[in-house]
Amino acid sequence: MEASSATTMALRVSSSSSSSSSSSFFSISPNHKPNSLPFKFSTFRPPQPTLLKSLKCIQTPPSNSNPLKQPLKNPRSASPLSCSALTLSSSQTTELVPCKLQTLISEFQALSEPIDRVKRLLHYATLLPPFNDSDRVDSNRVMGCTAQVWLEAKMDKEGKMRFSADSDSEITKGFCSCLVSVLDGASPDEVLMVKTDDLSSLNVGLPGAQRSRVNTWHNVLVSMQKKTKALVAEQQGRPPFEPFPSLVITADGIHAKGSFAEAQARYLFPDESKVEELVNVLKEKKIGIVAHFYMDPEVQGILTAAQKHWPHIHISDSLVMADSAVNMAKAGCEFITVLGVDFMSENVRAILDQAGFEKVGVYRMSNERIGCSLADAASSPSYMSYLEAASRSPNSLHVVYINTSLETKAYAHELVPTITCTSSNVVQTILQAFVQVPDANIWYGPDSYMGANIRELLQQMTKMTDEEIAEIHPEHNRDSIRSLLPRLHYFQDGTCIVHHLFGNEVVDRIKEMYCDAYLTAHFEVPGEMFSLAMEAKRRGMGVVGSTQNILDFIKQRIQEALDRNVNEHLQFVLGTESGMVTSIVAAVRGLLGSARSGGAEINVEIVFPVSSESVTTSSNASPGLNSVKVGDVILPVIPGVASGEGCSINGGCASCPYMKMNSLSSLLKVCHHLPDETNFALSAYEAGRFKLQTPNGKSVADVGCEPILHMRHFQASKKLPEKLISHILHPSGNGSSSVLN
């Protein structure tokens, strides 16, 4: 399309009234000849300035004399809506894009045969103007597309947006051509008001492995909008948002941007003498280590290096830590050191006892309490009141987050039948519970953000088709999801202090600067961040889940890029605790290192969201350190984070102060003093057994482990155990009151 301020468009197409056609998909025959089109297209020609008229998207009756009209296979599905003989003036800003988009939607919906839609899309590919070779650079690449896609955006003298695009795939080129035909020449406001959901009515898709190409609609649109925002800010003289700190990982090394990122990177190459010291003492005394992903970067760097020399070191989320400890005990470890918060060491101690390893010692990394805001919330009087309300409701099930103390699980289980969950299995646990007990009342806690996000996710499911819902859980449909929502309750006064930091300001900056990046978010983040990540997930650009889900998503996207074997810059926003970066960097370097001989240059950038209140200016930055060049992408080195943590009530670079109590010096102290035969040096570090009893006179350890065992049964069989179902339906003995300490 020529870059003029006004364009004449002469098209007449009928729209289909069939709502089902908008969700159908087509396939391409290998024998198909893309040039054999059953219709002709008009070309776009600039009008004479004196003939400009105001655009109106009007309804007109179909004209049989129109040479561009394509007869429908099913005439009854046609409606008379069309945008006919349109002349667009530069003053028109409110109706141009909606009319063009409606024309495009009508155009594809009018074609009932899949092969005709393919032909139409391929023809659009031929209409895309040539792309300048000088614009075919990494900074113009669109992330998240199966094929290579380049997008260039400029603003003309009249303030209208001018877009050009190209791809190495004809199908993808057709997608780009459609979007360019709609948005080229539009005002910035018009470009920004289009939503990805507005494209859902386009009757174009691909089945199976090729269905990911449909994300091109969304990802190219998001890139158009990002470039538009940047150009508007430049025109208005507004400084753009400062970029977040990040680490850029290549096959050749790591580049840190900002002092926070530098602090994270500093320990990715640990002191070899410290690694050797740790390995020697672990081997000598048969000590295993289980550590959470959120460890201090110094500790994680040492542990990751030590893993190469001693197999009994495991870094994971909280669920797997106890399982790993049991495996280490089976392999002959006499002591287990736990790097995490106190409820994690409690769980390790209890699970080892359940597995028959009472003689294996379990040690924490501090002589002080290592707390957790979520675990504390579940030990509060308000949570007890919440559970007492649950105990008075019929067929109640308490779904409690694994990140709570054993004492909480025990006391809760005596009040209400209880099963633990993780951020990766909570949705499936709830859905399965409603299948096995259709009239159940489910009470989730204590994480308020996760509870709200679960409800929001289920609300979104009510808008899906039954087939889409079946992919999430085969025994549910829209009716069942609607019916269960009133009986899903969640505690509203418990948050993780880490994930609480991903608030409005951080979300606004992500929308402005990283809307085209891959977005990862833990299930515990606030609703604004959750909604943003869910939108990205719908177009293949995001993940919402556990720490392990986040790591797996990043690894999968990098592997896909390696398989494509073309130069790429992948950018991931890390919506969880910053300690995750050590495991991510190790995984990324492993993937990139194994593929170095492949030829393609893959750069992976891990972005740490941080609020402006946590950023300081750099007074002594060297002029030579203002940017880092990776390929042809210029990455600015930005000021770092005040106090080195980056925590703020307004946003991210979330770093858990409790987890940081697990220091390298504490780990070495504990290891060197083992075995503690005098029971003096390490008595405050030992994870003791629960000697308390529940209000019903049972062992806290025994009752507290039962909800965990119920979850393990669910993970193995995909069904809640019959013992738990019987407890829900016949809650004898429940209803007694107690007070949590």
CSV table of N, CA, C and O in Angstrom, one decimal, residues 17 38 49 58 142 146 162 184 239 303 363 404 421 456 474 568 588 618 654 686 722:
chain,number,residue,atom,x,y,z
A,17,SER,N,-23.2,-14.7,8.7
A,17,SER,CA,-23.8,-14.6,10.1
A,17,SER,C,-23.6,-15.8,10.9
A,17,SER,O,-24.0,-15.9,12.0
A,38,PRO,N,-10.3,-17.9,-7.2
A,38,PRO,CA,-11.6,-17.9,-7.8
A,38,PRO,C,-12.2,-16.5,-7.9
A,38,PRO,O,-13.4,-16.4,-8.1
A,49,PRO,N,-6.6,14.7,-4.5
A,49,PRO,CA,-6.9,15.5,-3.3
A,49,PRO,C,-8.2,16.2,-3.4
A,49,PRO,O,-8.9,16.3,-2.4
A,58,ILE,N,-20.9,2.0,5.7
A,58,ILE,CA,-22.4,2.0,5.5
A,58,ILE,C,-22.9,0.6,5.2
A,58,ILE,O,-22.1,-0.3,4.8
A,142,VAL,N,9.8,-9.8,15.1
A,142,VAL,CA,8.6,-10.0,15.9
A,142,VAL,C,8.8,-11.3,16.7
A,142,VAL,O,8.9,-12.3,16.1
A,146,THR,N,6.2,-18.4,14.5
A,146,THR,CA,6.9,-19.6,14.1
A,146,THR,C,7.9,-19.3,13.0
A,146,THR,O,9.0,-19.8,12.9
A,162,ARG,N,2.8,4.5,9.6
A,162,ARG,CA,3.2,3.8,8.3
A,162,ARG,C,3.9,2.5,8.7
A,162,ARG,O,5.0,2.6,9.4
A,184,ASP,N,-2.1,0.6,8.3
A,184,ASP,CA,-1.2,1.6,7.6
A,184,ASP,C,-2.0,2.8,7.3
A,184,ASP,O,-3.1,2.8,6.7
A,239,PRO,N,10.3,11.3,27.6
A,239,PRO,CA,11.3,10.2,27.7
A,239,PRO,C,10.6,8.9,27.9
A,239,PRO,O,9.6,8.8,28.6
A,303,LEU,N,26.1,-24.0,44.7
A,303,LEU,CA,25.4,-25.3,44.6
A,303,LEU,C,25.4,-25.8,43.2
A,303,LEU,O,25.6,-27.0,43.0
A,363,TYR,N,18.6,-30.4,59.0
A,363,TYR,CA,19.1,-29.1,59.5
A,363,TYR,C,18.7,-27.9,58.7
A,363,TYR,O,18.8,-27.9,57.5
A,404,THR,N,2.6,-23.9,53.5
A,404,THR,CA,2.1,-23.7,54.8
A,404,THR,C,2.7,-24.7,55.8
A,404,THR,O,3.3,-25.7,55.4
A,421,CYS,N,-2.0,-28.5,47.8
A,421,CYS,CA,-1.9,-28.3,46.3
A,421,CYS,C,-0.6,-27.5,46.1
A,421,CYS,O,0.0,-26.9,47.0
A,456,GLU,N,-10.7,-16.0,38.5
A,456,GLU,CA,-10.7,-15.3,37.2
A,456,GLU,C,-10.5,-16.3,36.0
A,456,GLU,O,-11.1,-16.2,35.0
A,474,PRO,N,-11.3,-33.1,31.0
A,474,PRO,CA,-12.2,-33.8,30.0
A,474,PRO,C,-13.6,-33.9,30.6
A,474,PRO,O,-14.5,-34.2,29.8
A,568,GLU,N,18.1,-15.2,16.5
A,568,GLU,CA,16.9,-14.6,17.3
A,568,GLU,C,17.4,-14.0,18.6
A,568,GLU,O,18.4,-14.4,19.2
A,588,VAL,N,19.6,-22.3,30.3
A,588,VAL,CA,19.8,-21.6,29.0
A,588,VAL,C,21.2,-21.8,28.5
A,588,VAL,O,21.4,-22.2,27.3
A,618,SER,N,23.1,6.4,38.6
A,618,SER,CA,24.5,6.0,38.7
A,618,SER,C,25.4,7.3,38.5
A,618,SER,O,25.3,7.9,37.4
A,654,ALA,N,11.5,-8.9,42.7
A,654,ALA,CA,11.2,-9.5,44.0
A,654,ALA,C,12.3,-10.4,44.5
A,654,ALA,O,12.8,-11.2,43.9
A,686,GLU,N,18.7,-27.5,64.1
A,686,GLU,CA,18.1,-28.8,63.8
A,686,GLU,C,16.6,-28.6,63.6
A,686,GLU,O,15.9,-27.9,64.4
A,722,GLU,N,-10.3,-42.2,47.7
A,722,GLU,CA,-11.7,-42.5,48.2
A,722,GLU,C,-11.8,-42.1,49.7
A,722,GLU,O,-12.9,-41.8,50.2
